[in-house]
Amino acid sequence: MTSRSEEAVLSALREVVGEAHVLVEPDMVAGYVRDWTGRWTGHTAAVIRPGSVEEVQALLRICHSARMAVVPQGGNTGLVGGSVPHHGEIVLSLRRLDQIGPIDTGKLSLTVGAGVTIGSVQEHARRAGLRYGIDLASRDSATIGGTIATNAGGTHVVSNGDTRRQVLGLEVVLADGTRLSRLDGMSKASLGPDPLQMMVGSEGTLGVITAARLRLLPVEAGAPMVVLVAVETLGEGLRFLGPEVRAIEFFDRACLEAVIEHRGLPKPLSSEAPFYVLIESLDPPRVPEDAVAVVDRTLWAYRESITETINGLGVPVKLDVAVPLDRVDGFAIAVKDLDLGGETYLFGHLAEGNFHVNVVGGHDPEAVVDRVLELVVGFDGVIASEHGIGVAKADWWRRTTEPAILEFQRRVKEALDPDRTMNPSVFWGD
Ligand code: FAD
Ligand code: 2HG
Ligand code: ZN
């Protein structure tokens, strides 16, 4: 696009949202074009901040007719490079869609704008004696729109399921400005194939999520117990899993040492072990009496500060993967044996066989990605467990997805976004 026609598009976009919500100055857009880890920095003609679904519709119509690509963005905490403009796309920041509707106690649900943070939804639900099923350390920045677009998991998937399980309905705007909406909040409906469910996990490539109807859960009686146990193997940790467990997380010794050194946290246990398992449970978990364990609600700080601590050590290459539960120990040994060049940190969501493999100071990112994902495929695992595909795994996604499924995905993309103006770098690598 020539700079003249680009200027004409920008002035049409300004007409929709007002001058104040079109950011173009480099220092104003800097935080929107760089991802949370610092691994990807793109560029953009403008960051546009719509304040209503009608504005989103009008903006997309303009971009669509000008064939100008857009990247929807929420809290920009995504870890696969999907939220930043890699090829000069317009950034559509949805954070101003921050309306929170009343809690519907009859349907145990509420409707919120896509820009509302997870932390705000949790707080809102708590005040009504309810809770939201998703929790993650990025809760104060990650948005409802972003977590739906990535089908985020987090720390309580074992008891509450992933984001898909919390979504009762959505409002979405397609590339050409068409609005689809189903926000009635009925938890049981059999109305044919649900086009809105397809938006869950679509990472901004099929449309813009503008609002969501979310399931809320009752609060259980009594405060849960939080226990940290030192273990020799992850298999040992899996034995603590039971119906009373609300969360079961692990991290390796490298993570614990980094957190102690860089966060100034005290040593939580007297002895050292290869792995530590953190359990949140309503009843005392099935931990043997002779285990090295400690019980304290503040233990979550060790697990939740790992990502920030690692970011402070250098720009990490992150692989979010999962392997079958009977292979977690084999995978942990094999990944540590890989020649990745730098320091490897392992942590994750144990009940799902999820590993966050973080490598700092290693070989070039592509080599690290290739080596780890080859291993995951060899372990019959999944290359993307909860952060999505983004640009980080686009090649691997195309290479490892079954051809008939890939072809179906291509047809869906072509039907909904034939001009490929919706987040074109994600999945398809355009
Ligand atoms: P963004 O980063 O802004 O965007 C992510 C993707 O969604 C992009 O492809 C973007 O185009 C798309 N998108 C965003 N908003 C919309 C919208 N309204 N409509 C359509 N597409 C949209 N993830 C987990 O799954 N589990 C964890 O436990 C977890 N912990 C984390 C801890 C930390 C400290 C950090 C930094 C990240 C963590 N994440 C975790 C990753 C991240 O928080 C999630 O991927 C989250 O879902 C991203 O939300 P966001 O609003 O920041 O989205
Ligand atoms: C977590 O579980 C997040 O803490 C982030 O998914 C993982 O930093 C990571 O690699
Ligand atoms: Zn995670």
XYZ file of C-alpha atoms and ligand atoms in Angstrom:
494
model
C 0.000 0.000 0.000
C 1.360 3.454 -0.928
C 1.800 5.913 1.892
C -0.921 8.098 0.323
C -3.545 5.391 0.378
C -2.332 4.350 3.832
C -2.880 7.921 5.023
C -6.416 7.842 3.546
C -7.187 4.614 5.428
C -5.791 6.060 8.654
C -7.932 9.132 8.364
C -11.031 6.939 7.805
C -10.075 4.930 10.912
C -9.644 8.195 12.875
C -13.169 9.185 11.909
C -14.462 6.021 13.575
C -12.608 6.045 16.904
C -11.410 9.639 17.215
C -7.874 11.013 17.025
C -7.000 10.005 20.601
C -7.470 6.315 19.860
C -5.229 6.098 16.807
C -1.642 5.760 18.003
C 1.131 6.268 15.475
C 4.119 7.748 17.333
C 6.939 5.197 17.823
C 7.047 5.622 21.602
C 3.262 5.198 21.790
C 3.152 2.008 19.686
C 6.341 0.437 21.104
C 4.523 -1.629 23.749
C 2.102 -3.000 21.139
C 4.609 -4.118 18.481
C 6.894 -6.115 20.795
C 5.809 -9.360 22.421
C 6.005 -10.023 26.174
C 9.247 -12.025 25.961
C 11.055 -9.625 23.633
C 11.615 -12.367 21.045
C 9.527 -10.673 18.334
C 9.338 -7.001 17.430
C 7.228 -5.910 14.471
C 6.070 -2.580 13.099
C 2.744 -0.956 12.382
C 1.223 2.061 10.682
C -1.084 2.496 13.692
C -2.578 1.000 16.823
C -6.357 1.530 16.837
C -8.303 1.355 20.094
C -12.042 0.862 19.445
C -14.500 1.418 22.304
C -17.517 -0.549 21.054
C -18.520 -3.444 18.827
C -19.953 -0.967 16.311
C -16.540 0.688 16.072
C -14.872 -2.703 15.575
C -17.316 -3.418 12.735
C -16.656 -0.062 11.073
C -12.859 -0.425 11.420
C -12.831 -3.908 9.944
C -15.002 -2.807 7.028
C -12.496 -0.072 6.216
C -9.451 -2.344 6.554
C -11.193 -5.065 4.568
C -12.009 -2.856 1.616
C -8.476 -1.423 1.651
C -7.020 -4.984 1.943
C -5.144 -3.835 4.997
C -4.292 -6.634 7.404
C -5.041 -6.380 11.141
C -3.726 -8.083 14.255
C -6.263 -8.231 17.114
C -4.544 -7.674 20.441
C -5.660 -8.034 24.052
C -3.178 -7.883 26.919
C -0.218 -8.763 24.653
C 0.872 -11.498 27.071
C 0.761 -14.229 24.399
C 3.930 -16.321 24.246
C 3.931 -17.515 20.611
C 4.360 -14.227 18.755
C 0.729 -14.080 17.591
C -0.242 -10.734 19.070
C 2.239 -8.439 17.327
C 2.286 -7.086 13.753
C 5.059 -8.907 11.879
C 4.499 -7.276 8.494
C 3.170 -3.818 9.233
C -0.411 -4.887 10.026
C -2.727 -2.491 11.860
C -2.949 -3.414 15.545
C -6.525 -3.542 16.807
C -6.204 -3.208 20.567
C -9.382 -4.467 22.245
C -8.555 -3.361 25.771
C -11.174 -0.589 25.780
C -13.926 -3.196 25.438
C -13.880 -3.477 29.210
C -17.565 -3.523 30.164
C -18.603 -6.047 32.823
C -22.267 -7.006 32.844
C -24.316 -8.031 35.867
C -23.976 -11.567 37.216
C -26.871 -13.755 36.139
C -27.434 -15.979 39.168
C -30.161 -17.937 37.326
C -27.726 -18.987 34.617
C -24.548 -18.819 36.744
C -22.819 -16.692 34.145
C -21.952 -13.168 33.078
C -21.257 -11.237 29.886
C -18.071 -9.202 29.580
C -16.272 -7.216 26.916
C -13.251 -8.844 25.273
C -10.850 -6.388 26.906
C -11.728 -7.271 30.502
C -8.817 -8.937 32.291
C -9.025 -12.372 33.874
C -8.219 -10.751 37.231
C -11.249 -8.436 36.943
C -13.588 -11.309 36.069
C -12.266 -13.296 39.021
C -12.763 -10.345 41.354
C -16.244 -9.637 40.056
C -17.266 -13.292 40.478
C -15.724 -13.451 43.964
C -17.802 -10.500 45.140
C -20.935 -12.447 44.156
C -19.776 -15.603 45.946
C -18.782 -17.339 42.705
C -15.529 -17.998 40.847
C -14.175 -18.080 37.282
C -12.544 -21.363 36.243
C -9.424 -19.946 34.601
C -6.409 -18.726 36.515
C -2.937 -17.865 35.293
C -0.044 -15.697 36.440
C -0.761 -13.123 33.694
C -4.265 -12.561 35.150
C -3.884 -8.794 35.567
C -3.044 -8.202 31.874
C -4.401 -11.168 29.900
C -7.879 -10.450 28.557
C -10.990 -12.529 28.082
C -10.681 -12.050 24.291
C -7.043 -13.166 24.242
C -7.596 -16.172 26.493
C -10.516 -17.307 24.339
C -8.559 -16.702 21.135
C -5.745 -18.938 22.470
C -7.948 -21.347 24.442
C -5.729 -20.652 27.447
C -5.270 -23.304 30.098
C -3.559 -22.206 33.268
C -3.230 -23.711 36.680
C -6.713 -25.104 37.313
C -7.458 -27.051 34.121
C -7.326 -30.313 36.046
C -10.421 -29.299 38.015
C -12.208 -26.736 35.813
C -11.163 -27.518 32.232
C -9.643 -25.092 29.720
C -11.071 -21.781 28.474
C -13.284 -23.507 25.891
C -15.161 -25.108 28.788
C -15.934 -21.704 30.317
C -17.368 -20.100 27.172
C -21.161 -20.230 26.913
C -21.432 -17.755 24.068
C -19.575 -15.128 22.073
C -19.946 -11.961 20.073
C -17.553 -11.884 17.123
C -16.914 -9.540 14.194
C -15.706 -11.150 10.974
C -13.129 -9.669 8.588
C -15.829 -7.945 6.482
C -17.529 -6.364 9.513
C -20.334 -8.926 9.909
C -21.336 -9.395 13.539
C -22.234 -12.844 14.938
C -23.648 -12.972 18.421
C -24.982 -15.496 20.865
C -24.807 -14.291 24.435
C -27.970 -15.741 25.997
C -25.943 -17.804 28.467
C -27.876 -21.061 28.224
C -25.443 -23.762 29.195
C -27.228 -26.504 27.295
C -28.269 -25.934 23.697
C -28.351 -28.208 20.668
C -28.771 -25.828 17.762
C -26.572 -27.388 15.114
C -22.874 -26.757 14.503
C -21.768 -23.775 16.576
C -19.820 -21.273 14.463
C -18.876 -19.282 17.564
C -17.104 -22.230 19.202
C -14.770 -22.243 16.196
C -13.473 -18.882 17.343
C -12.063 -20.479 20.491
C -8.387 -21.037 19.732
C -8.506 -19.212 16.385
C -5.829 -16.700 17.506
C -7.322 -13.708 15.725
C -7.243 -15.398 12.299
C -11.006 -15.828 11.800
C -12.509 -12.768 13.457
C -12.383 -10.398 16.384
C -13.985 -11.495 19.649
C -15.736 -8.481 21.139
C -17.676 -10.007 24.058
C -18.177 -13.323 25.804
C -20.689 -15.029 28.018
C -18.751 -16.923 30.689
C -19.687 -19.797 32.939
C -19.173 -19.132 36.656
C -18.645 -21.806 39.272
C -19.850 -22.079 42.849
C -17.223 -21.548 45.548
C -16.405 -24.741 47.447
C -16.716 -24.784 51.215
C -13.451 -24.302 53.122
C -10.099 -22.863 52.079
C -7.983 -25.181 49.908
C -4.679 -26.475 51.196
C -1.450 -25.754 49.284
C 1.380 -28.264 49.593
C 4.861 -28.352 48.032
C 6.527 -31.751 47.772
C 10.075 -32.620 46.708
C 10.093 -35.602 44.326
C 12.678 -37.655 42.471
C 10.435 -38.215 39.446
C 7.341 -36.644 37.918
C 5.653 -40.047 37.958
C 5.906 -39.896 41.747
C 4.160 -36.512 41.619
C 1.346 -37.908 39.482
C 0.475 -40.316 42.278
C -0.768 -37.328 44.320
C -3.539 -36.757 41.775
C -7.053 -37.419 43.066
C -10.587 -36.012 42.830
C -9.882 -33.549 45.659
C -7.006 -31.906 43.719
C -7.759 -28.465 42.252
C -4.304 -27.847 40.806
C -1.124 -29.889 40.452
C 1.926 -28.126 39.075
C 5.612 -28.965 38.818
C 8.935 -27.214 38.393
C 12.494 -28.437 38.289
C 15.402 -27.508 40.502
C 16.731 -24.940 37.994
C 13.429 -23.032 38.229
C 13.398 -23.111 42.028
C 17.002 -21.934 42.275
C 16.372 -19.083 39.819
C 13.277 -17.947 41.707
C 15.066 -18.073 45.069
C 18.056 -16.136 43.717
C 16.234 -13.497 41.689
C 13.018 -13.010 43.664
C 14.611 -13.112 47.101
C 12.224 -15.852 48.218
C 13.378 -18.122 51.064
C 14.198 -21.792 50.451
C 10.818 -23.524 50.863
C 12.151 -26.993 51.761
C 15.135 -28.270 53.709
C 16.376 -30.714 51.083
C 16.920 -30.575 47.336
C 15.336 -32.733 44.674
C 15.178 -32.864 40.863
C 11.521 -31.772 40.856
C 8.969 -30.064 43.064
C 5.220 -30.597 42.887
C 2.767 -27.984 44.097
C -0.699 -29.258 44.949
C -3.798 -27.246 45.754
C -6.394 -29.490 47.274
C -9.681 -29.312 49.125
C -8.815 -32.280 51.338
C -5.319 -33.305 52.416
C -3.680 -34.692 49.238
C -2.314 -38.254 49.028
C 1.254 -37.367 49.994
C 3.170 -40.074 51.915
C 3.982 -39.210 55.521
C 7.741 -39.420 54.986
C 7.748 -37.038 51.976
C 9.674 -33.762 52.193
C 6.730 -31.412 52.049
C 5.546 -28.081 53.323
C 2.034 -26.640 53.579
C 1.520 -22.913 53.034
C -0.797 -20.822 50.835
C 2.042 -18.464 49.850
C 3.798 -21.325 48.022
C 2.061 -20.286 44.805
C 4.571 -17.409 44.605
C 7.349 -19.890 43.684
C 5.394 -21.344 40.782
C 3.875 -18.087 39.579
C 7.096 -16.089 39.431
C 8.986 -18.534 37.196
C 8.027 -16.902 33.873
C 8.980 -13.385 34.975
C 12.192 -14.613 36.584
C 13.280 -16.384 33.398
C 12.502 -13.293 31.316
C 14.906 -11.375 33.539
C 17.700 -13.813 32.640
C 17.534 -13.248 28.885
C 15.136 -13.618 25.966
C 13.859 -17.188 26.336
C 12.791 -19.635 23.655
C 9.578 -21.143 25.003
C 8.067 -24.455 24.036
C 4.703 -25.261 25.504
C 4.077 -28.960 24.833
C 2.462 -32.029 26.376
C 3.228 -35.737 26.379
C 1.223 -38.782 27.554
C 1.244 -39.119 31.341
C 3.083 -42.432 31.283
C 5.945 -40.759 29.404
C 6.535 -37.599 31.445
C 9.716 -38.887 33.078
C 11.168 -40.216 29.841
C 10.497 -36.863 28.219
C 11.996 -34.878 31.096
C 15.234 -36.881 30.851
C 15.346 -36.732 27.052
C 14.758 -32.991 26.830
C 17.503 -32.296 29.379
C 19.823 -34.476 27.271
C 19.198 -32.466 24.102
C 21.953 -30.155 22.963
C 20.053 -26.865 23.164
C 23.095 -24.762 23.941
C 21.828 -22.835 26.980
C 20.170 -23.287 30.335
C 16.959 -25.355 30.206
C 14.121 -24.821 32.673
C 11.211 -27.256 32.968
C 7.894 -26.506 34.608
C 4.232 -26.977 33.831
C 0.823 -28.382 34.521
C 1.449 -31.952 35.614
C -2.047 -33.430 35.276
C -2.093 -32.654 31.551
C 1.451 -33.910 30.915
C 2.218 -30.279 30.065
C 5.821 -29.053 29.923
C 6.944 -25.469 29.557
C 10.433 -25.969 28.186
C 12.242 -22.630 28.489
C 15.725 -22.212 27.058
C 17.838 -19.159 27.821
C 21.093 -18.397 26.014
C 20.780 -21.400 23.711
C 21.346 -22.077 20.030
C 19.344 -20.038 17.548
C 15.594 -20.207 18.300
C 14.713 -22.259 15.209
C 17.226 -24.963 16.129
C 15.906 -25.109 19.707
C 12.297 -25.293 18.476
C 13.127 -28.025 15.962
C 15.006 -30.184 18.460
C 12.367 -29.970 21.176
C 9.390 -30.461 18.866
C 11.017 -33.421 17.104
C 11.355 -34.990 20.519
C 7.727 -34.225 21.399
C 6.482 -35.850 18.204
C 8.666 -38.880 18.979
C 6.994 -39.080 22.396
C 3.554 -39.061 20.757
C 2.879 -35.654 22.317
C 1.261 -32.420 21.228
C 3.393 -29.508 19.948
C 1.137 -26.800 21.406
C -0.540 -27.493 24.708
C -2.062 -24.179 25.821
C -0.344 -21.090 24.350
C -1.365 -21.747 20.746
C 0.536 -21.783 17.466
C 1.182 -18.102 16.718
C 4.185 -17.641 14.469
C 6.434 -19.675 16.768
C 5.036 -23.014 15.659
C 3.320 -22.167 12.361
C 5.705 -24.335 10.305
C 5.415 -27.235 12.698
C 1.641 -26.922 12.817
C 1.408 -27.183 9.025
C 3.922 -30.016 8.946
C 2.347 -32.141 11.686
C -1.391 -31.549 11.191
C -3.138 -34.363 9.389
C -3.610 -33.313 5.721
C -7.417 -33.653 5.728
C -7.672 -31.527 8.881
C -5.262 -28.960 7.484
C -7.319 -28.770 4.287
C -10.488 -28.263 6.344
C -8.765 -25.435 8.263
C -7.664 -23.872 4.980
C -11.248 -23.944 3.671
C -12.566 -22.342 6.847
C -9.940 -19.613 6.572
C -10.775 -19.025 2.915
C -14.499 -18.863 3.629
C -14.239 -16.404 6.512
C -11.196 -14.402 5.489
C -10.635 -14.833 1.739
C -8.367 -11.798 1.510
C -6.287 -12.930 4.478
C -6.527 -9.687 6.355
C -7.003 -11.327 9.780
C -3.679 -11.916 11.545
C -2.104 -13.440 8.410
C 1.213 -14.523 9.961
C -0.418 -16.840 12.474
C -0.908 -20.494 11.414
C -0.392 -19.768 7.700
C 2.853 -17.797 7.955
C 1.833 -15.229 5.289
P -2.749 -11.380 23.358
O -1.369 -11.770 23.757
O -3.001 -9.962 23.129
O -3.146 -12.193 22.034
C -2.962 -13.586 21.929
C -3.594 -14.085 20.620
O -4.998 -13.883 20.653
C -3.111 -13.346 19.379
O -3.070 -14.239 18.317
C -4.184 -12.295 19.142
O -4.295 -11.900 17.792
C -5.425 -13.004 19.623
N -6.437 -12.122 20.209
C -6.306 -11.345 21.320
N -7.467 -10.729 21.606
C -8.344 -11.120 20.645
C -9.712 -10.819 20.402
N -10.425 -10.027 21.199
N -10.289 -11.387 19.308
C -9.592 -12.214 18.507
N -8.305 -12.528 18.696
C -7.687 -12.000 19.766
N -1.174 -19.068 29.025
C -1.807 -20.208 29.424
O -2.530 -20.812 28.616
N -1.654 -20.688 30.691
C -0.873 -20.075 31.609
O -0.743 -20.541 32.733
C -0.227 -18.852 31.232
N 0.534 -18.170 32.115
C 1.182 -17.040 31.711
C 1.967 -16.343 32.626
C 2.649 -15.207 32.249
C 3.490 -14.466 33.266
C 2.550 -14.748 30.905
C 3.263 -13.512 30.455
C 1.777 -15.422 29.992
C 1.078 -16.577 30.372
N 0.268 -17.265 29.486
C -0.390 -18.398 29.884
C 0.145 -16.810 28.092
C -0.926 -15.728 27.866
O -1.221 -15.007 29.054
C -2.170 -16.347 27.283
O -1.876 -16.873 25.999
C -3.364 -15.387 27.154
O -4.445 -16.143 26.691
C -3.128 -14.227 26.220
O -4.127 -13.243 26.458
P -3.926 -11.749 25.938
O -5.148 -10.977 26.223
O -2.665 -11.204 26.497
O -3.795 -11.980 24.371
C 2.711 -20.943 33.015
O 2.171 -22.037 33.138
C 2.551 -20.209 31.723
O 3.321 -20.412 33.939
C 3.822 -19.612 31.151
O 1.875 -20.966 30.781
C 4.782 -20.645 30.669
O 6.585 -19.088 30.678
C 6.139 -20.126 30.207
O 6.768 -20.819 29.393
Zn 1.193 -22.836 31.539
